[in-house]
Amino acid sequence: SEIAWIRKNDETITNVKKQYYKNNINHVRYTFMRKGGLFDQNLLKAGQSVTLIPKKLDKDINKYGGYNKSTASFFSLVKHLHKENEIISIIPIDLLYKNIFLSSEESALEYCEKQLNLKSPSFVADKKILKVNTLISLDGFRVNLGAKNSGSYTVYSAMSLILTPNQEKYLKRIESIINKSKRNKIELRINEEYDKITRQENIDLYKILENKSSSIPFNKLSVFRSLSILMNKSEQLFIDLSIENQVKALHNIINVFKEGRGSRVDLTLIGGIKNGSAITIPGILSGNTYKKIKFIDQSPTGLFEKSTGNILKNEL
């Protein structure tokens, strides 16, 4: 006895399409503490130039070798002295010391002092624990905290690339034909009439992506500013590519914008490098290129959130 679909004036289908094409969908990544192996499971020989972890507590690493790349279970936000200046850093809490760190405030501060050699450490606001995928705002560009990487941290974009429905459809055709080529292990061949992919539309999309990379919010990160410069310099190079290589180049450029991306991107077709475009932030947050850094807590649905003030200004 209830009407589920109104055909008159396409009322219901119009509403369905309106909802379908919304581009403000809440996207929340699950935050967690890492478990599993304490470090890279490949045993390294003695004499390596890296800092090793003993294979056993009573085994000399100079004689027996050890393990490298300890696993960070989670991170912490710490204020400490560095060259007599008070700074704020993100520090890794290795899985090996997780339980000790969590056991008490005293043990956590002792870990900072003895394991990380931090002077006069104290935890910033309520950020003693920063789980993997913690949301961070870098001058308004949102990223998820990923993994430690020497003195820096890999982060993953949490900002969507917004395109028109027609541009999205064109990208899906590009992705479909590339996936088909990989799946069937055949060389990429494009029939403009059959595949509905053209050189002019490729060039138009290239210019759109170039403009996106130089516009807010993407231009807040050096990765996208560098992409913008590269694409501007290489526009004629892209135009002169075969249609197949244009498609491959566009597919790779789109990967730079991809949310949650952890892998590096090959931009050699437009004169870039093979393994680039990784997004990282320095471990020491004070005095870097960003003006505002905020840490954001979200509800599971993303409907509610709260953030710190700008930690660079001690707005905690």
Tab-separated table of C-alpha atoms in Angstrom, residues 6-278:
chain	number	residue	atom	x	y	z
A	6	ILE	CA	7.246	7.520	-8.625
A	7	ARG	CA	7.500	7.466	-12.412
A	8	LYS	CA	5.799	10.783	-13.051
A	9	ASN	CA	8.305	13.404	-14.213
A	10	ASP	CA	11.078	10.886	-13.373
A	11	GLU	CA	10.751	11.987	-9.750
A	12	THR	CA	12.329	8.959	-8.060
A	13	ILE	CA	15.082	8.276	-10.595
A	14	THR	CA	16.060	11.945	-10.473
A	15	ASN	CA	16.418	11.723	-6.698
A	16	VAL	CA	18.386	8.465	-6.965
A	17	LYS	CA	20.831	10.076	-9.394
A	18	LYS	CA	21.134	13.124	-7.160
A	19	GLN	CA	22.175	10.930	-4.237
A	20	TYR	CA	24.401	8.768	-6.421
A	21	TYR	CA	26.431	11.705	-7.672
A	22	LYS	CA	27.053	13.232	-4.246
A	23	ASN	CA	30.773	13.614	-3.629
A	24	ASN	CA	30.761	14.445	0.084
A	25	ILE	CA	30.616	10.871	1.361
A	26	ASN	CA	32.180	10.369	4.808
A	27	HIS	CA	35.336	8.276	4.541
A	28	VAL	CA	36.858	7.053	7.815
A	29	ARG	CA	39.874	4.766	8.088
A	30	TYR	CA	40.022	2.295	10.982
A	31	THR	CA	42.704	3.188	13.542
A	32	PHE	CA	44.621	0.362	15.211
A	33	MET	CA	47.804	-0.777	16.921
A	34	ARG	CA	50.035	-3.065	14.875
A	35	LYS	CA	50.568	-6.652	15.974
A	36	GLY	CA	52.622	-9.500	14.537
A	37	GLY	CA	56.386	-9.653	13.994
A	38	LEU	CA	58.573	-7.462	16.172
A	39	PHE	CA	60.833	-6.593	13.223
A	40	ASP	CA	61.773	-7.527	9.658
A	41	GLN	CA	62.126	-11.302	9.844
A	42	ASN	CA	65.228	-11.434	7.605
A	43	LEU	CA	68.261	-12.043	9.798
A	44	LEU	CA	71.190	-9.792	8.864
A	45	LYS	CA	74.866	-10.658	9.229
A	46	ALA	CA	77.144	-8.974	11.715
A	47	GLY	CA	78.979	-5.892	10.504
A	48	GLN	CA	76.000	-4.216	8.851
A	49	SER	CA	75.953	-0.413	8.794
A	50	VAL	CA	72.470	-0.334	10.319
A	51	THR	CA	71.423	-0.661	13.939
A	52	LEU	CA	70.515	-4.282	14.606
A	53	ILE	CA	68.329	-5.971	17.222
A	54	PRO	CA	69.951	-9.072	18.807
A	55	LYS	CA	68.540	-12.432	17.675
A	56	LYS	CA	68.581	-13.341	21.361
A	57	LEU	CA	69.160	-11.106	24.361
A	58	ASP	CA	72.415	-12.895	25.252
A	59	LYS	CA	73.787	-12.958	21.675
A	60	ASP	CA	76.343	-10.312	20.657
A	61	ILE	CA	75.127	-8.602	17.427
A	62	ASN	CA	78.746	-7.926	16.456
A	63	LYS	CA	79.304	-11.664	16.320
A	64	TYR	CA	75.929	-13.243	15.574
A	65	GLY	CA	74.142	-10.464	13.664
A	66	GLY	CA	70.528	-9.553	14.302
A	67	TYR	CA	67.314	-8.130	12.941
A	68	ASN	CA	66.590	-4.777	11.334
A	69	LYS	CA	63.508	-2.534	10.964
A	70	SER	CA	61.671	-2.966	14.245
A	71	THR	CA	57.878	-2.757	13.916
A	72	ALA	CA	56.152	0.324	15.328
A	73	SER	CA	52.921	-0.731	17.031
A	74	PHE	CA	51.707	2.859	17.352
A	75	PHE	CA	53.075	6.386	17.818
A	76	SER	CA	53.052	9.173	20.351
A	77	LEU	CA	53.154	12.976	20.338
A	78	VAL	CA	55.916	14.209	22.602
A	79	LYS	CA	57.273	17.591	23.623
A	80	HIS	CA	61.001	17.541	24.450
A	81	LEU	CA	64.212	19.567	24.380
A	82	HIS	CA	66.360	19.588	21.248
A	83	LYS	CA	69.474	21.782	21.235
A	84	GLU	CA	68.015	23.715	24.167
A	85	ASN	CA	64.801	24.428	22.234
A	86	GLU	CA	61.451	22.872	23.105
A	87	ILE	CA	60.024	21.013	20.115
A	88	ILE	CA	57.195	18.589	19.343
A	89	SER	CA	57.875	15.252	17.660
A	90	ILE	CA	56.012	12.154	16.566
A	91	ILE	CA	57.827	9.147	18.002
A	92	PRO	CA	57.392	5.433	17.217
A	93	ILE	CA	56.504	2.971	19.973
A	94	ASP	CA	58.075	-0.309	18.890
A	95	LEU	CA	56.045	-3.461	19.334
A	96	LEU	CA	58.893	-4.843	21.418
A	97	TYR	CA	58.257	-2.147	24.058
A	98	LYS	CA	54.497	-1.734	23.642
A	99	ASN	CA	53.446	-3.316	26.949
A	100	ILE	CA	56.138	-1.475	28.891
A	101	PHE	CA	55.064	1.859	27.388
A	102	LEU	CA	51.398	1.239	28.155
A	103	SER	CA	51.982	-0.032	31.696
A	104	SER	CA	52.346	3.410	33.281
A	105	GLU	CA	53.132	7.065	32.614
A	106	GLU	CA	56.488	6.644	34.331
A	107	SER	CA	57.436	3.693	32.104
A	108	ALA	CA	56.347	5.555	28.986
A	109	LEU	CA	58.516	8.565	29.813
A	110	GLU	CA	61.411	6.259	30.662
A	111	TYR	CA	61.060	4.677	27.202
A	112	CYS	CA	61.317	8.131	25.635
A	113	GLU	CA	64.431	8.954	27.625
A	114	LYS	CA	66.341	5.657	27.457
A	115	GLN	CA	65.283	4.162	24.123
A	116	LEU	CA	64.877	7.379	22.121
A	117	ASN	CA	67.317	9.622	24.023
A	118	LEU	CA	64.788	12.451	24.394
A	119	LYS	CA	65.512	15.187	26.932
A	120	SER	CA	62.764	16.231	29.364
A	121	PRO	CA	59.934	14.474	27.477
A	122	SER	CA	56.251	15.106	28.166
A	123	PHE	CA	53.152	14.019	26.286
A	124	VAL	CA	51.224	16.605	24.291
A	125	ALA	CA	47.564	17.034	25.285
A	126	ASP	CA	45.897	13.602	25.279
A	127	LYS	CA	48.035	12.305	22.408
A	128	LYS	CA	50.100	9.794	24.335
A	129	ILE	CA	48.801	7.173	21.885
A	130	LEU	CA	48.545	7.876	18.149
A	131	LYS	CA	47.254	4.754	16.461
A	132	VAL	CA	48.063	3.781	12.903
A	133	ASN	CA	45.761	5.771	10.544
A	134	THR	CA	45.388	8.660	12.977
A	135	LEU	CA	43.990	11.588	10.994
A	136	ILE	CA	46.239	14.665	10.680
A	137	SER	CA	45.502	18.015	9.044
A	138	LEU	CA	48.504	19.629	7.314
A	139	ASP	CA	47.413	23.190	6.511
A	140	GLY	CA	43.967	21.741	5.800
A	141	PHE	CA	45.097	18.725	3.754
A	142	ARG	CA	44.117	15.562	5.603
A	143	VAL	CA	46.368	12.510	5.782
A	144	ASN	CA	46.426	9.261	7.737
A	145	LEU	CA	49.545	8.396	9.726
A	146	GLY	CA	51.093	5.229	8.295
A	147	ALA	CA	54.549	3.911	9.121
A	148	LYS	CA	57.919	5.102	10.363
A	149	ASN	CA	60.564	5.651	7.704
A	150	SER	CA	63.970	6.524	9.166
A	151	GLY	CA	63.557	10.086	10.460
A	152	SER	CA	60.210	10.633	8.774
A	153	TYR	CA	56.780	9.013	8.541
A	154	THR	CA	54.809	7.774	5.573
A	155	VAL	CA	51.302	9.223	5.472
A	156	TYR	CA	48.385	8.429	3.173
A	157	SER	CA	46.136	10.970	1.526
A	158	ALA	CA	42.658	11.254	3.028
A	159	MET	CA	41.473	13.792	0.432
A	160	SER	CA	39.299	12.701	-2.478
A	161	LEU	CA	39.923	13.774	-6.047
A	162	ILE	CA	36.602	15.327	-7.095
A	163	LEU	CA	35.755	15.069	-10.792
A	164	THR	CA	32.571	15.467	-12.812
A	165	PRO	CA	30.471	12.347	-13.545
A	166	ASN	CA	31.617	12.374	-17.186
A	167	GLN	CA	35.275	12.613	-16.161
A	168	GLU	CA	34.760	9.729	-13.741
A	169	LYS	CA	33.230	7.608	-16.504
A	170	TYR	CA	36.191	8.344	-18.759
A	171	LEU	CA	38.620	7.331	-16.014
A	172	LYS	CA	36.707	4.092	-15.485
A	173	ARG	CA	37.137	3.283	-19.183
A	174	ILE	CA	40.867	3.908	-18.863
A	175	GLU	CA	41.111	1.738	-15.764
A	176	SER	CA	39.023	-1.005	-17.388
A	177	ILE	CA	41.162	-1.253	-20.509
A	178	ILE	CA	44.415	-1.260	-18.511
A	179	ASN	CA	43.128	-3.942	-16.138
A	180	LYS	CA	41.990	-6.017	-19.116
A	181	SER	CA	45.459	-5.778	-20.641
A	182	LYS	CA	47.116	-6.849	-17.386
A	183	ARG	CA	44.607	-9.618	-16.729
A	184	ASN	CA	45.047	-11.141	-20.166
A	185	LYS	CA	48.785	-10.432	-20.193
A	186	ILE	CA	48.603	-8.724	-23.561
A	187	GLU	CA	50.090	-5.499	-24.844
A	188	LEU	CA	47.792	-2.499	-24.486
A	189	ARG	CA	46.060	-1.644	-27.758
A	190	ILE	CA	43.379	1.023	-28.061
A	191	ASN	CA	40.697	1.345	-30.704
A	192	GLU	CA	39.414	4.899	-30.338
A	193	GLU	CA	35.969	4.111	-31.743
A	194	TYR	CA	35.413	0.850	-29.861
A	195	ASP	CA	37.084	1.808	-26.538
A	196	LYS	CA	35.693	5.368	-26.590
A	197	ILE	CA	39.098	6.770	-25.659
A	198	THR	CA	40.540	9.612	-27.716
A	199	ARG	CA	43.731	11.638	-27.805
A	200	GLN	CA	41.835	14.914	-27.338
A	201	GLU	CA	39.982	13.656	-24.264
A	202	ASN	CA	43.291	12.394	-22.879
A	203	ILE	CA	44.807	15.860	-23.320
A	204	ASP	CA	41.757	17.499	-21.733
A	205	LEU	CA	41.965	15.184	-18.727
A	206	TYR	CA	45.718	15.794	-18.427
A	207	LYS	CA	45.096	19.546	-18.174
A	208	ILE	CA	42.344	19.014	-15.602
A	209	LEU	CA	44.670	16.937	-13.409
A	210	GLU	CA	47.451	19.482	-13.832
A	211	ASN	CA	45.086	22.187	-12.602
A	212	LYS	CA	43.925	20.022	-9.677
A	213	SER	CA	47.513	19.437	-8.550
A	214	SER	CA	48.154	23.197	-8.346
A	215	SER	CA	44.865	24.030	-6.587
A	216	ILE	CA	43.569	23.784	-3.012
A	217	PRO	CA	43.722	21.406	-1.183
A	218	PHE	CA	46.341	19.448	-3.154
A	219	ASN	CA	48.815	22.305	-3.499
A	220	LYS	CA	49.284	22.229	0.276
A	221	LEU	CA	51.628	19.240	-0.166
A	222	SER	CA	54.981	19.333	-1.948
A	223	VAL	CA	54.155	16.040	-3.713
A	224	PHE	CA	51.366	17.712	-5.683
A	225	ARG	CA	53.231	20.978	-6.197
A	226	SER	CA	56.057	18.966	-7.760
A	227	LEU	CA	53.537	17.051	-9.873
A	228	SER	CA	52.065	20.337	-11.107
A	229	ILE	CA	55.489	21.626	-12.148
A	230	LEU	CA	56.316	18.346	-13.892
A	231	MET	CA	52.996	18.197	-15.752
A	232	ASN	CA	53.291	21.811	-16.882
A	233	LYS	CA	56.816	21.251	-18.177
A	234	SER	CA	55.903	17.945	-19.861
A	235	GLU	CA	52.598	18.885	-21.499
A	236	GLN	CA	53.978	18.716	-25.052
A	237	LEU	CA	55.770	15.456	-24.212
A	238	PHE	CA	52.407	14.003	-23.165
A	239	ILE	CA	50.694	15.277	-26.334
A	240	ASP	CA	53.328	13.582	-28.509
A	241	LEU	CA	52.922	10.180	-26.782
A	242	SER	CA	51.063	7.346	-28.482
A	243	ILE	CA	47.471	7.043	-27.324
A	244	GLU	CA	48.389	3.859	-25.426
A	245	ASN	CA	51.188	5.627	-23.539
A	246	GLN	CA	48.915	8.596	-22.879
A	247	VAL	CA	46.488	6.232	-21.186
A	248	LYS	CA	49.274	4.615	-19.138
A	249	ALA	CA	50.548	8.049	-18.094
A	250	LEU	CA	47.077	9.228	-17.049
A	251	HIS	CA	46.520	6.044	-15.065
A	252	ASN	CA	49.769	6.621	-13.157
A	253	ILE	CA	49.049	10.318	-12.580
A	254	ILE	CA	45.669	9.392	-11.104
A	255	ASN	CA	47.490	7.049	-8.714
A	256	VAL	CA	49.304	10.076	-7.240
A	257	PHE	CA	45.888	11.438	-6.184
A	258	LYS	CA	44.630	8.070	-4.906
A	259	GLU	CA	43.350	8.034	-1.341
A	260	GLY	CA	45.160	5.665	1.000
A	261	ARG	CA	48.033	5.126	-1.436
A	262	GLY	CA	51.190	3.699	0.096
A	263	SER	CA	53.045	2.629	-3.034
A	264	ARG	CA	55.256	4.853	-5.158
A	265	VAL	CA	54.267	5.977	-8.641
A	266	ASP	CA	56.049	5.658	-12.009
A	267	LEU	CA	55.987	9.001	-13.865
A	268	THR	CA	58.752	8.265	-16.383
A	269	LEU	CA	56.369	8.610	-19.358
A	270	ILE	CA	56.119	12.342	-18.665
A	271	GLY	CA	59.758	12.802	-17.682
A	272	GLY	CA	59.443	12.060	-13.975
A	273	ILE	CA	61.104	9.362	-11.882
A	274	LYS	CA	60.105	5.716	-11.619
A	275	ASN	CA	59.541	5.441	-7.871
A	276	GLY	CA	58.351	8.800	-6.596
A	277	SER	CA	55.429	10.734	-5.167
A	278	ALA	CA	55.554	9.167	-1.716
